[in-house]
Amino acid sequence: MCAKSNIQTYNFKDKKVLVRVDYNVPLNDEFQIQDTKRIDASLPTLRKILDDGGSIILLSHLGRPQNREYQFSLKHLVPYLKNVMEKVNVYFSPECIGEQARKYAKDFKQGEILLLENVRFYPEEEKGDIDFAKELASYGDVFVHEAFSTAHRNHATTAVLPRLFTNDKMFGFLMQKEIDSLSRIMKNPRRPLTAVLGGSKVSGKIKVINNLMTKVDNILIGGGMSFSFIKAIGGKIGMSLYEEDMLPIAKDVLEKAKELNVNIYSSSDTIAADKFSNDARREIYKSTEIPDDMAGMDIGLETCSLYRDILLKSATILWNGPMGVFEMDNFSNGTFAIADAIVKATEKGAFSLIGGGDTVSAINKFHLGNKYNYVSTAGGAMLEYCEGKELPGIQAIEE
Ligand code: AMP
């Protein structure tokens, strides 16, 4: 029988530990790291293993290389890792598998780190190749999954390799926290539970909406996707973004929400513009009465105030997707108002989880990034979790 272990209580003494991390960090033209957050977030797990007396083999992807492209080599990360791990020896193997990698994996010692080259330099990774996984498994005694952002992928190092370990496998601190935070939303949340959903398109989030509807008390919709809902009920949306093929689906969602007793809100007022530009002419309209030559760019003040009231009464909050074109200062007010309301709700004791690349950029733009209970950078994996899917990377550890 298989049982996962717990990183908190596991003793890594004398173990060689394969750690799958997400070091997919942005690099500049000189291959310097532009944002080290992803590496920094894995350090508690690395330190625990080394403090116990173990050694670490790091596995990661970087970018989407077609073949061995120098710009995607993990070698560029070595100076930073050496710097941040201070007195620890950090080695780099230009191969993941094969004779050279095997030799590195055999020779490096307790208390040291070995970083293997980008796993996506091998087509076997994305194919979920069992032999590739078996070779990697032979290098270590324990597997630690610390890459939640890859958990929705059926790749060799994310979902196949962990299955080759029976009991000596576990989530790292970061991945455990991410799963715990998401389960606070999806399993027995404190109520009322409110989901705020925004962004450009309904199509990208329809599965999330359908699944969340069976769990939440309120859904607050904003951003470009709200206009498919407004048009579906006969509103005039002018030049606003919408998806023709989503109209019947949006209508179904509204009907299903009624049956399930879920309050689903769409913006009642909209800030619209005569062109897609920060210096466009701006006017505020009822969201169902936008003139033909104007496009909705942000939620209006009345909507901000209603959404704020609902958020301040919520005990659990999930937010994914901006309320407007927040990248342009003149249309960022609605997204800021929601970001701020969730901060206030969190200060009052609500549990808040923010996720998705654009939403995280927005809260960072407003300097509010550290004011929520959990901020998830794992866009795809988080959305699939919220769709109610079993993620292969989680299953491979838990089964
Ligand atoms: P998504 O990737 O679907 O989460 O969408 C994020 C993008 O939606 C951001 O770049 C926003 O600028 C954009 N967005 C939000 N509201 C609107 C809107 N009303 N019209 C056009 N784009 C929008």
CSV table of C-alpha atoms and ligand atoms in Angstrom, one decimal:
chain,number,residue,atom,x,y,z
A,1,MET,CA,0.0,0.0,0.0
A,2,CYS,CA,1.2,3.5,-0.8
A,3,ALA,CA,1.1,6.4,1.7
A,4,LYS,CA,2.5,9.9,1.2
A,5,SER,CA,4.8,11.2,3.9
A,6,ASN,CA,4.8,14.6,5.5
A,7,ILE,CA,7.7,17.0,5.0
A,8,GLN,CA,7.3,18.4,8.5
A,9,THR,CA,8.0,15.1,10.2
A,10,TYR,CA,10.1,13.3,7.6
A,11,ASN,CA,13.8,12.8,8.5
A,12,PHE,CA,15.9,13.3,5.4
A,13,LYS,CA,19.2,12.3,7.0
A,14,ASP,CA,21.5,10.6,4.5
A,15,LYS,CA,18.7,10.6,1.8
A,16,LYS,CA,19.2,11.8,-1.8
A,17,VAL,CA,16.0,13.8,-2.4
A,18,LEU,CA,14.6,14.5,-5.8
A,19,VAL,CA,12.8,17.8,-5.6
A,20,ARG,CA,10.6,18.9,-8.5
A,21,VAL,CA,10.5,22.7,-8.3
A,22,ASP,CA,9.1,25.4,-10.6
A,23,TYR,CA,12.1,27.5,-11.4
A,24,ASN,CA,10.5,28.9,-14.6
A,25,VAL,CA,11.8,32.4,-13.8
A,26,PRO,CA,12.0,35.4,-16.2
A,27,LEU,CA,15.5,36.0,-17.5
A,28,ASN,CA,16.8,39.1,-19.3
A,29,ASP,CA,19.0,39.2,-22.4
A,30,GLU,CA,22.1,38.7,-20.3
A,31,PHE,CA,20.4,35.6,-18.7
A,32,GLN,CA,20.0,37.3,-15.3
A,33,ILE,CA,17.0,36.5,-13.2
A,34,GLN,CA,14.4,39.3,-13.2
A,35,ASP,CA,12.2,37.9,-10.5
A,36,THR,CA,13.5,35.4,-8.0
A,37,LYS,CA,10.2,34.7,-6.2
A,38,ARG,CA,9.7,31.2,-7.5
A,39,ILE,CA,13.2,30.2,-6.3
A,40,ASP,CA,12.9,31.9,-3.0
A,41,ALA,CA,9.5,30.3,-2.3
A,42,SER,CA,11.1,26.8,-2.5
A,43,LEU,CA,13.9,27.6,0.0
A,44,PRO,CA,12.2,26.5,3.2
A,45,THR,CA,11.8,23.0,1.6
A,46,LEU,CA,15.5,23.0,0.5
A,47,ARG,CA,16.7,24.1,3.9
A,48,LYS,CA,14.6,21.5,5.8
A,49,ILE,CA,16.2,18.7,3.7
A,50,LEU,CA,19.8,20.0,4.1
A,51,ASP,CA,19.3,20.8,7.8
A,52,ASP,CA,18.2,17.2,8.4
A,53,GLY,CA,21.4,15.9,6.7
A,54,GLY,CA,20.0,15.1,3.2
A,55,SER,CA,21.2,16.1,-0.2
A,56,ILE,CA,19.1,17.5,-3.1
A,57,ILE,CA,18.6,16.8,-6.8
A,58,LEU,CA,16.6,19.7,-8.3
A,59,LEU,CA,14.4,19.1,-11.3
A,60,SER,CA,12.7,21.9,-13.1
A,61,HIS,CA,11.5,23.2,-16.4
A,62,LEU,CA,12.3,26.7,-17.8
A,63,GLY,CA,10.2,28.2,-20.6
A,64,ARG,CA,8.9,26.2,-23.6
A,65,PRO,CA,12.1,25.1,-25.4
A,66,GLN,CA,11.8,23.4,-28.9
A,67,ASN,CA,15.1,21.7,-28.4
A,68,ARG,CA,18.3,22.5,-26.4
A,69,GLU,CA,18.1,26.3,-26.5
A,70,TYR,CA,20.8,28.0,-24.6
A,71,GLN,CA,18.5,30.7,-23.3
A,72,PHE,CA,16.4,28.1,-21.5
A,73,SER,CA,19.3,26.4,-19.8
A,74,LEU,CA,19.0,26.1,-16.0
A,75,LYS,CA,22.7,26.8,-15.8
A,76,HIS,CA,21.8,30.5,-15.7
A,77,LEU,CA,20.2,29.9,-12.2
A,78,VAL,CA,23.4,28.5,-10.6
A,79,PRO,CA,25.0,31.8,-9.5
A,80,TYR,CA,21.8,32.8,-7.7
A,81,LEU,CA,21.3,29.4,-6.1
A,82,LYS,CA,24.9,29.5,-4.9
A,83,ASN,CA,24.5,33.0,-3.5
A,84,VAL,CA,21.2,32.3,-1.7
A,85,MET,CA,22.3,28.9,-0.3
A,86,GLU,CA,25.5,30.5,1.0
A,87,LYS,CA,27.9,27.8,2.1
A,88,VAL,CA,26.2,24.9,0.3
A,89,ASN,CA,27.9,23.4,-2.7
A,90,VAL,CA,25.7,23.7,-5.8
A,91,TYR,CA,26.6,21.6,-8.8
A,92,PHE,CA,25.0,21.7,-12.3
A,93,SER,CA,24.6,18.7,-14.6
A,94,PRO,CA,24.2,19.6,-18.3
A,95,GLU,CA,22.3,16.4,-18.7
A,96,CYS,CA,19.2,15.1,-16.9
A,97,ILE,CA,19.8,11.4,-17.7
A,98,GLY,CA,22.7,9.4,-19.1
A,99,GLU,CA,26.2,8.6,-17.9
A,100,GLN,CA,27.2,12.1,-16.9
A,101,ALA,CA,24.1,12.8,-14.9
A,102,ARG,CA,24.3,9.3,-13.2
A,103,LYS,CA,27.9,10.1,-12.2
A,104,TYR,CA,26.9,13.5,-10.7
A,105,ALA,CA,24.0,11.9,-8.9
A,106,LYS,CA,26.3,9.2,-7.4
A,107,ASP,CA,29.2,11.4,-6.5
A,108,PHE,CA,27.6,14.5,-4.9
A,109,LYS,CA,27.4,14.3,-1.1
A,110,GLN,CA,25.3,14.9,1.9
A,111,GLY,CA,24.5,18.6,2.4
A,112,GLU,CA,25.0,19.4,-1.3
A,113,ILE,CA,22.7,20.4,-4.2
A,114,LEU,CA,22.7,19.1,-7.7
A,115,LEU,CA,20.7,21.0,-10.3
A,116,LEU,CA,19.9,19.0,-13.4
A,117,GLU,CA,19.4,20.6,-16.8
A,118,ASN,CA,15.9,21.8,-18.0
A,119,VAL,CA,13.7,18.7,-18.0
A,120,ARG,CA,11.9,20.1,-21.1
A,121,PHE,CA,15.1,19.6,-23.1
A,122,TYR,CA,13.9,16.0,-23.3
A,123,PRO,CA,10.8,15.3,-25.3
A,124,GLU,CA,10.2,12.4,-22.9
A,125,GLU,CA,9.2,14.9,-20.2
A,126,GLU,CA,6.0,16.2,-21.9
A,127,LYS,CA,5.2,12.7,-23.2
A,128,GLY,CA,5.3,11.4,-19.6
A,129,ASP,CA,7.8,8.8,-20.6
A,130,ILE,CA,8.2,6.0,-18.0
A,131,ASP,CA,11.8,5.1,-18.8
A,132,PHE,CA,12.9,8.7,-18.4
A,133,ALA,CA,11.1,8.8,-15.1
A,134,LYS,CA,12.6,5.5,-14.0
A,135,GLU,CA,16.2,6.7,-14.8
A,136,LEU,CA,15.6,9.8,-12.7
A,137,ALA,CA,14.0,7.8,-9.9
A,138,SER,CA,17.2,5.7,-9.7
A,139,TYR,CA,19.1,8.8,-8.6
A,140,GLY,CA,17.2,9.4,-5.4
A,141,ASP,CA,15.6,7.8,-2.4
A,142,VAL,CA,12.8,10.3,-1.8
A,143,PHE,CA,10.6,12.5,-4.1
A,144,VAL,CA,9.3,15.9,-3.0
A,145,HIS,CA,6.8,17.7,-5.2
A,146,GLU,CA,7.2,21.4,-4.9
A,147,ALA,CA,5.7,22.6,-8.2
A,148,PHE,CA,2.0,23.1,-7.8
A,149,SER,CA,1.9,25.1,-11.0
A,150,THR,CA,2.7,21.9,-13.0
A,151,ALA,CA,0.3,19.7,-11.1
A,152,HIS,CA,-2.3,19.8,-14.0
A,153,ARG,CA,0.3,18.3,-16.4
A,154,ASN,CA,0.8,14.6,-17.0
A,155,HIS,CA,4.5,15.0,-17.5
A,156,ALA,CA,7.3,12.6,-16.5
A,157,THR,CA,8.7,14.6,-13.6
A,158,THR,CA,5.3,15.9,-12.4
A,159,ALA,CA,3.0,12.9,-12.5
A,160,VAL,CA,5.0,9.8,-13.5
A,161,LEU,CA,8.1,10.0,-11.4
A,162,PRO,CA,6.2,10.4,-8.0
A,163,ARG,CA,4.3,7.2,-8.8
A,164,LEU,CA,7.6,5.3,-8.7
A,165,PHE,CA,8.0,6.0,-5.0
A,166,THR,CA,5.8,4.1,-2.6
A,167,ASN,CA,6.0,5.8,0.8
A,168,ASP,CA,8.9,8.2,0.4
A,169,LYS,CA,7.1,10.9,-1.5
A,170,MET,CA,5.4,14.1,-0.3
A,171,PHE,CA,4.5,17.7,-1.1
A,172,GLY,CA,7.0,20.4,-0.3
A,173,PHE,CA,6.0,23.2,2.1
A,174,LEU,CA,4.9,25.5,-0.7
A,175,MET,CA,2.8,23.0,-2.6
A,176,GLN,CA,1.2,21.7,0.6
A,177,LYS,CA,0.2,25.3,1.5
A,178,GLU,CA,-1.2,25.9,-2.0
A,179,ILE,CA,-3.3,22.7,-1.8
A,180,ASP,CA,-4.4,23.5,1.8
A,181,SER,CA,-5.5,27.0,0.8
A,182,LEU,CA,-7.4,25.8,-2.2
A,183,SER,CA,-9.2,23.2,-0.2
A,184,ARG,CA,-10.3,25.8,2.3
A,185,ILE,CA,-12.3,27.2,-0.6
A,186,MET,CA,-13.4,24.0,-2.3
A,187,LYS,CA,-14.1,21.7,0.8
A,188,ASN,CA,-16.2,22.9,3.7
A,189,PRO,CA,-15.5,26.7,3.4
A,190,ARG,CA,-16.6,29.2,6.0
A,191,ARG,CA,-19.7,30.9,4.6
A,192,PRO,CA,-20.7,33.1,3.0
A,193,LEU,CA,-18.3,32.1,0.2
A,194,THR,CA,-17.8,34.6,-2.5
A,195,ALA,CA,-16.0,34.1,-5.8
A,196,VAL,CA,-14.9,37.2,-7.8
A,197,LEU,CA,-14.4,36.3,-11.5
A,198,GLY,CA,-13.1,38.7,-14.1
A,199,GLY,CA,-10.8,38.8,-17.1
A,200,SER,CA,-11.4,39.0,-20.8
A,201,LYS,CA,-13.4,35.9,-21.8
A,202,VAL,CA,-16.2,33.7,-20.4
A,203,SER,CA,-14.9,30.7,-22.5
A,204,GLY,CA,-11.7,30.5,-20.4
A,205,LYS,CA,-13.6,30.4,-17.2
A,206,ILE,CA,-16.9,28.6,-18.0
A,207,LYS,CA,-15.9,25.3,-16.4
A,208,VAL,CA,-14.7,27.2,-13.3
A,209,ILE,CA,-18.0,29.1,-13.1
A,210,ASN,CA,-20.0,25.8,-13.5
A,211,ASN,CA,-18.2,24.1,-10.7
A,212,LEU,CA,-18.0,27.0,-8.4
A,213,MET,CA,-21.8,27.5,-8.7
A,214,THR,CA,-22.3,24.3,-6.8
A,215,LYS,CA,-20.1,25.6,-3.9
A,216,VAL,CA,-20.4,29.3,-3.5
A,217,ASP,CA,-23.0,31.7,-2.1
A,218,ASN,CA,-22.1,34.6,-4.4
A,219,ILE,CA,-20.4,35.1,-7.7
A,220,LEU,CA,-19.3,38.7,-8.6
A,221,ILE,CA,-18.5,39.0,-12.3
A,222,GLY,CA,-16.5,41.8,-13.9
A,223,GLY,CA,-14.1,42.5,-16.7
A,224,GLY,CA,-14.7,41.8,-20.4
A,225,MET,CA,-16.5,38.5,-19.6
A,226,SER,CA,-19.4,40.3,-17.9
A,227,PHE,CA,-20.6,41.7,-21.3
A,228,SER,CA,-21.5,38.2,-22.6
A,229,PHE,CA,-23.8,37.9,-19.6
A,230,ILE,CA,-25.3,41.3,-20.1
A,231,LYS,CA,-25.9,40.8,-23.8
A,232,ALA,CA,-27.4,37.3,-23.0
A,233,ILE,CA,-30.1,39.0,-21.0
A,234,GLY,CA,-30.8,41.5,-23.8
A,235,GLY,CA,-28.6,44.4,-22.6
A,236,LYS,CA,-27.0,46.9,-25.1
A,237,ILE,CA,-23.2,46.6,-24.8
A,238,GLY,CA,-22.0,48.8,-27.6
A,239,MET,CA,-18.5,47.8,-28.8
A,240,SER,CA,-17.7,45.9,-25.6
A,241,LEU,CA,-15.9,42.6,-25.8
A,242,TYR,CA,-18.2,39.6,-25.9
A,243,GLU,CA,-18.3,36.0,-27.3
A,244,GLU,CA,-21.2,35.2,-29.6
A,245,ASP,CA,-21.0,31.5,-29.0
A,246,MET,CA,-21.0,32.0,-25.2
A,247,LEU,CA,-24.4,33.8,-25.1
A,248,PRO,CA,-26.6,30.7,-24.7
A,249,ILE,CA,-24.1,29.3,-22.2
A,250,ALA,CA,-24.1,32.5,-20.2
A,251,LYS,CA,-27.9,32.4,-20.2
A,252,ASP,CA,-27.8,28.8,-18.9
A,253,VAL,CA,-25.4,29.8,-16.2
A,254,LEU,CA,-27.8,32.5,-15.0
A,255,GLU,CA,-30.7,30.1,-15.0
A,256,LYS,CA,-28.8,27.4,-13.2
A,257,ALA,CA,-27.7,29.9,-10.6
A,258,LYS,CA,-31.3,30.6,-9.8
A,259,GLU,CA,-32.0,26.9,-9.3
A,260,LEU,CA,-29.0,26.5,-7.1
A,261,ASN,CA,-29.9,29.6,-5.1
A,262,VAL,CA,-26.5,31.2,-5.9
A,263,ASN,CA,-26.4,35.0,-6.2
A,264,ILE,CA,-24.7,35.9,-9.4
A,265,TYR,CA,-24.0,39.5,-10.0
A,266,SER,CA,-22.8,41.3,-13.1
A,267,SER,CA,-21.8,45.0,-13.1
A,268,SER,CA,-24.7,47.4,-13.0
A,269,ASP,CA,-22.7,50.3,-14.2
A,270,THR,CA,-19.7,50.5,-16.6
A,271,ILE,CA,-17.0,52.9,-17.4
A,272,ALA,CA,-16.8,52.9,-21.2
A,273,ALA,CA,-14.3,54.4,-23.7
A,274,ASP,CA,-14.5,55.5,-27.3
A,275,LYS,CA,-11.2,53.6,-28.1
A,276,PHE,CA,-9.0,51.0,-26.5
A,277,SER,CA,-6.5,53.5,-25.1
A,278,ASN,CA,-5.7,55.1,-21.7
A,279,ASP,CA,-6.4,58.6,-23.1
A,280,ALA,CA,-9.8,57.6,-24.6
A,281,ARG,CA,-12.9,59.6,-23.8
A,282,ARG,CA,-14.5,58.1,-20.7
A,283,GLU,CA,-18.2,58.0,-19.8
A,284,ILE,CA,-20.2,56.1,-17.2
A,285,TYR,CA,-23.3,54.2,-18.3
A,286,LYS,CA,-25.8,51.6,-17.1
A,287,SER,CA,-24.2,48.3,-18.2
A,288,THR,CA,-27.3,47.5,-20.2
A,289,GLU,CA,-27.3,50.8,-22.1
A,290,ILE,CA,-23.8,51.3,-23.5
A,291,PRO,CA,-24.0,53.3,-26.8
A,292,ASP,CA,-22.9,51.7,-30.1
A,293,ASP,CA,-19.7,53.7,-30.3
A,294,MET,CA,-18.4,53.0,-26.8
A,295,ALA,CA,-16.8,49.9,-25.2
A,296,GLY,CA,-17.0,48.8,-21.5
A,297,MET,CA,-13.5,49.0,-20.0
A,298,ASP,CA,-14.1,48.9,-16.2
A,299,ILE,CA,-16.8,48.4,-13.6
A,300,GLY,CA,-18.4,51.6,-12.4
A,301,LEU,CA,-18.6,53.1,-8.8
A,302,GLU,CA,-22.1,51.7,-8.1
A,303,THR,CA,-20.9,48.2,-8.9
A,304,CYS,CA,-17.7,48.7,-6.8
A,305,SER,CA,-19.8,49.8,-3.9
A,306,LEU,CA,-22.2,46.8,-4.1
A,307,TYR,CA,-19.3,44.3,-4.6
A,308,ARG,CA,-17.5,45.9,-1.6
A,309,ASP,CA,-20.5,45.4,0.6
A,310,ILE,CA,-20.8,41.7,-0.4
A,311,LEU,CA,-17.1,41.1,0.1
A,312,LEU,CA,-17.1,42.7,3.6
A,313,LYS,CA,-19.8,40.3,4.6
A,314,SER,CA,-18.0,37.2,3.2
A,315,ALA,CA,-16.0,34.7,5.3
A,316,THR,CA,-14.2,33.1,2.4
A,317,ILE,CA,-13.2,34.8,-0.8
A,318,LEU,CA,-11.7,33.6,-4.1
A,319,TRP,CA,-10.6,36.1,-6.7
A,320,ASN,CA,-9.4,35.3,-10.3
A,321,GLY,CA,-9.4,37.9,-13.1
A,322,PRO,CA,-9.3,41.7,-13.2
A,323,MET,CA,-12.5,43.8,-13.2
A,324,GLY,CA,-11.3,45.9,-16.2
A,325,VAL,CA,-8.4,46.9,-18.3
A,326,PHE,CA,-6.3,47.5,-15.2
A,327,GLU,CA,-3.1,47.9,-17.2
A,328,MET,CA,-4.4,51.3,-18.2
A,329,ASP,CA,-4.5,53.6,-15.2
A,330,ASN,CA,-7.8,55.2,-16.3
A,331,PHE,CA,-9.5,51.8,-16.2
A,332,SER,CA,-7.8,50.3,-13.1
A,333,ASN,CA,-10.1,51.8,-10.5
A,334,GLY,CA,-12.6,48.8,-10.4
A,335,THR,CA,-9.8,46.2,-10.0
A,336,PHE,CA,-8.2,48.4,-7.3
A,337,ALA,CA,-11.6,48.7,-5.5
A,338,ILE,CA,-12.0,44.9,-5.4
A,339,ALA,CA,-8.4,44.4,-4.4
A,340,ASP,CA,-8.8,46.9,-1.6
A,341,ALA,CA,-12.2,45.5,-0.4
A,342,ILE,CA,-10.7,42.0,-0.2
A,343,VAL,CA,-7.8,43.4,1.9
A,344,LYS,CA,-10.4,44.9,4.3
A,345,ALA,CA,-12.4,41.7,4.4
A,346,THR,CA,-9.1,39.8,5.2
A,347,GLU,CA,-8.3,42.2,8.0
A,348,LYS,CA,-11.7,41.5,9.4
A,349,GLY,CA,-11.0,37.8,9.4
A,350,ALA,CA,-12.1,36.5,6.1
A,351,PHE,CA,-9.9,33.9,4.3
A,352,SER,CA,-8.8,35.2,0.9
A,353,LEU,CA,-7.1,33.5,-2.0
A,354,ILE,CA,-6.1,35.4,-5.1
A,355,GLY,CA,-4.9,33.6,-8.2
A,356,GLY,CA,-4.1,34.0,-11.9
A,357,GLY,CA,-1.2,35.8,-13.6
A,358,ASP,CA,-3.1,39.1,-14.4
A,359,THR,CA,-4.8,39.3,-11.0
A,360,VAL,CA,-1.4,38.8,-9.3
A,361,SER,CA,0.1,41.5,-11.5
A,362,ALA,CA,-2.8,43.8,-10.6
A,363,ILE,CA,-2.4,43.4,-6.8
A,364,ASN,CA,1.4,43.9,-7.2
A,365,LYS,CA,0.8,47.0,-9.2
A,366,PHE,CA,-1.3,48.3,-6.3
A,367,HIS,CA,1.4,47.2,-3.7
A,368,LEU,CA,-1.2,44.9,-2.0
A,369,GLY,CA,0.5,41.6,-2.8
A,370,ASN,CA,1.2,40.6,0.8
A,371,LYS,CA,-2.2,41.5,2.2
A,372,TYR,CA,-4.1,38.3,1.5
A,373,ASN,CA,-4.1,34.9,3.1
A,374,TYR,CA,-2.8,33.2,-0.1
A,375,VAL,CA,-1.6,34.5,-3.5
A,376,SER,CA,-1.3,31.7,-6.0
A,377,THR,CA,0.9,32.1,-9.1
A,378,ALA,CA,-0.2,28.8,-10.5
A,379,GLY,CA,-2.7,30.0,-13.0
A,380,GLY,CA,-3.6,26.9,-15.1
A,381,ALA,CA,-3.3,24.4,-12.2
A,382,MET,CA,-5.4,26.6,-9.9
A,383,LEU,CA,-8.2,27.1,-12.5
A,384,GLU,CA,-8.3,23.3,-13.2
A,385,TYR,CA,-8.5,22.7,-9.4
A,386,CYS,CA,-11.4,25.1,-9.2
A,387,GLU,CA,-13.0,23.3,-12.1
A,388,GLY,CA,-13.2,20.3,-9.8
A,389,LYS,CA,-10.6,18.3,-11.7
A,390,GLU,CA,-8.3,15.8,-10.0
A,391,LEU,CA,-4.8,17.1,-10.8
A,392,PRO,CA,-2.4,14.3,-11.9
A,393,GLY,CA,0.5,15.8,-9.9
A,394,ILE,CA,-1.5,15.7,-6.7
A,395,GLN,CA,-2.9,12.3,-7.4
A,396,ALA,CA,0.5,10.9,-8.0
A,397,ILE,CA,1.5,11.8,-4.5
A,398,GLU,CA,-1.7,11.1,-2.7
A,399,GLU,CA,-2.8,7.8,-4.3
B,1,AMP,P1,-7.8,36.8,-18.6
B,1,AMP,O1,-6.5,36.4,-19.2
B,1,AMP,O2,-9.0,36.2,-19.3
B,1,AMP,O3,-7.8,36.6,-17.1
B,1,AMP,O4,-8.0,38.3,-18.9
B,1,AMP,C1,-7.1,39.3,-18.4
B,1,AMP,C2,-7.2,40.5,-19.3
B,1,AMP,O5,-8.5,40.9,-19.5
B,1,AMP,C3,-6.4,41.7,-18.8
B,1,AMP,O6,-5.3,41.9,-19.7
B,1,AMP,C4,-7.4,42.8,-18.9
B,1,AMP,O7,-6.9,44.0,-19.5
B,1,AMP,C5,-8.5,42.3,-19.8
B,1,AMP,N1,-9.8,42.9,-19.6
B,1,AMP,C6,-10.4,43.1,-18.5
B,1,AMP,N2,-11.6,43.7,-18.6
B,1,AMP,C7,-11.7,44.0,-20.0
B,1,AMP,C8,-12.6,44.7,-20.8
B,1,AMP,N3,-13.7,45.2,-20.2
B,1,AMP,N4,-12.4,44.8,-22.1
B,1,AMP,C9,-11.3,44.3,-22.6
B,1,AMP,N5,-10.3,43.6,-21.9
B,1,AMP,C10,-10.5,43.5,-20.6
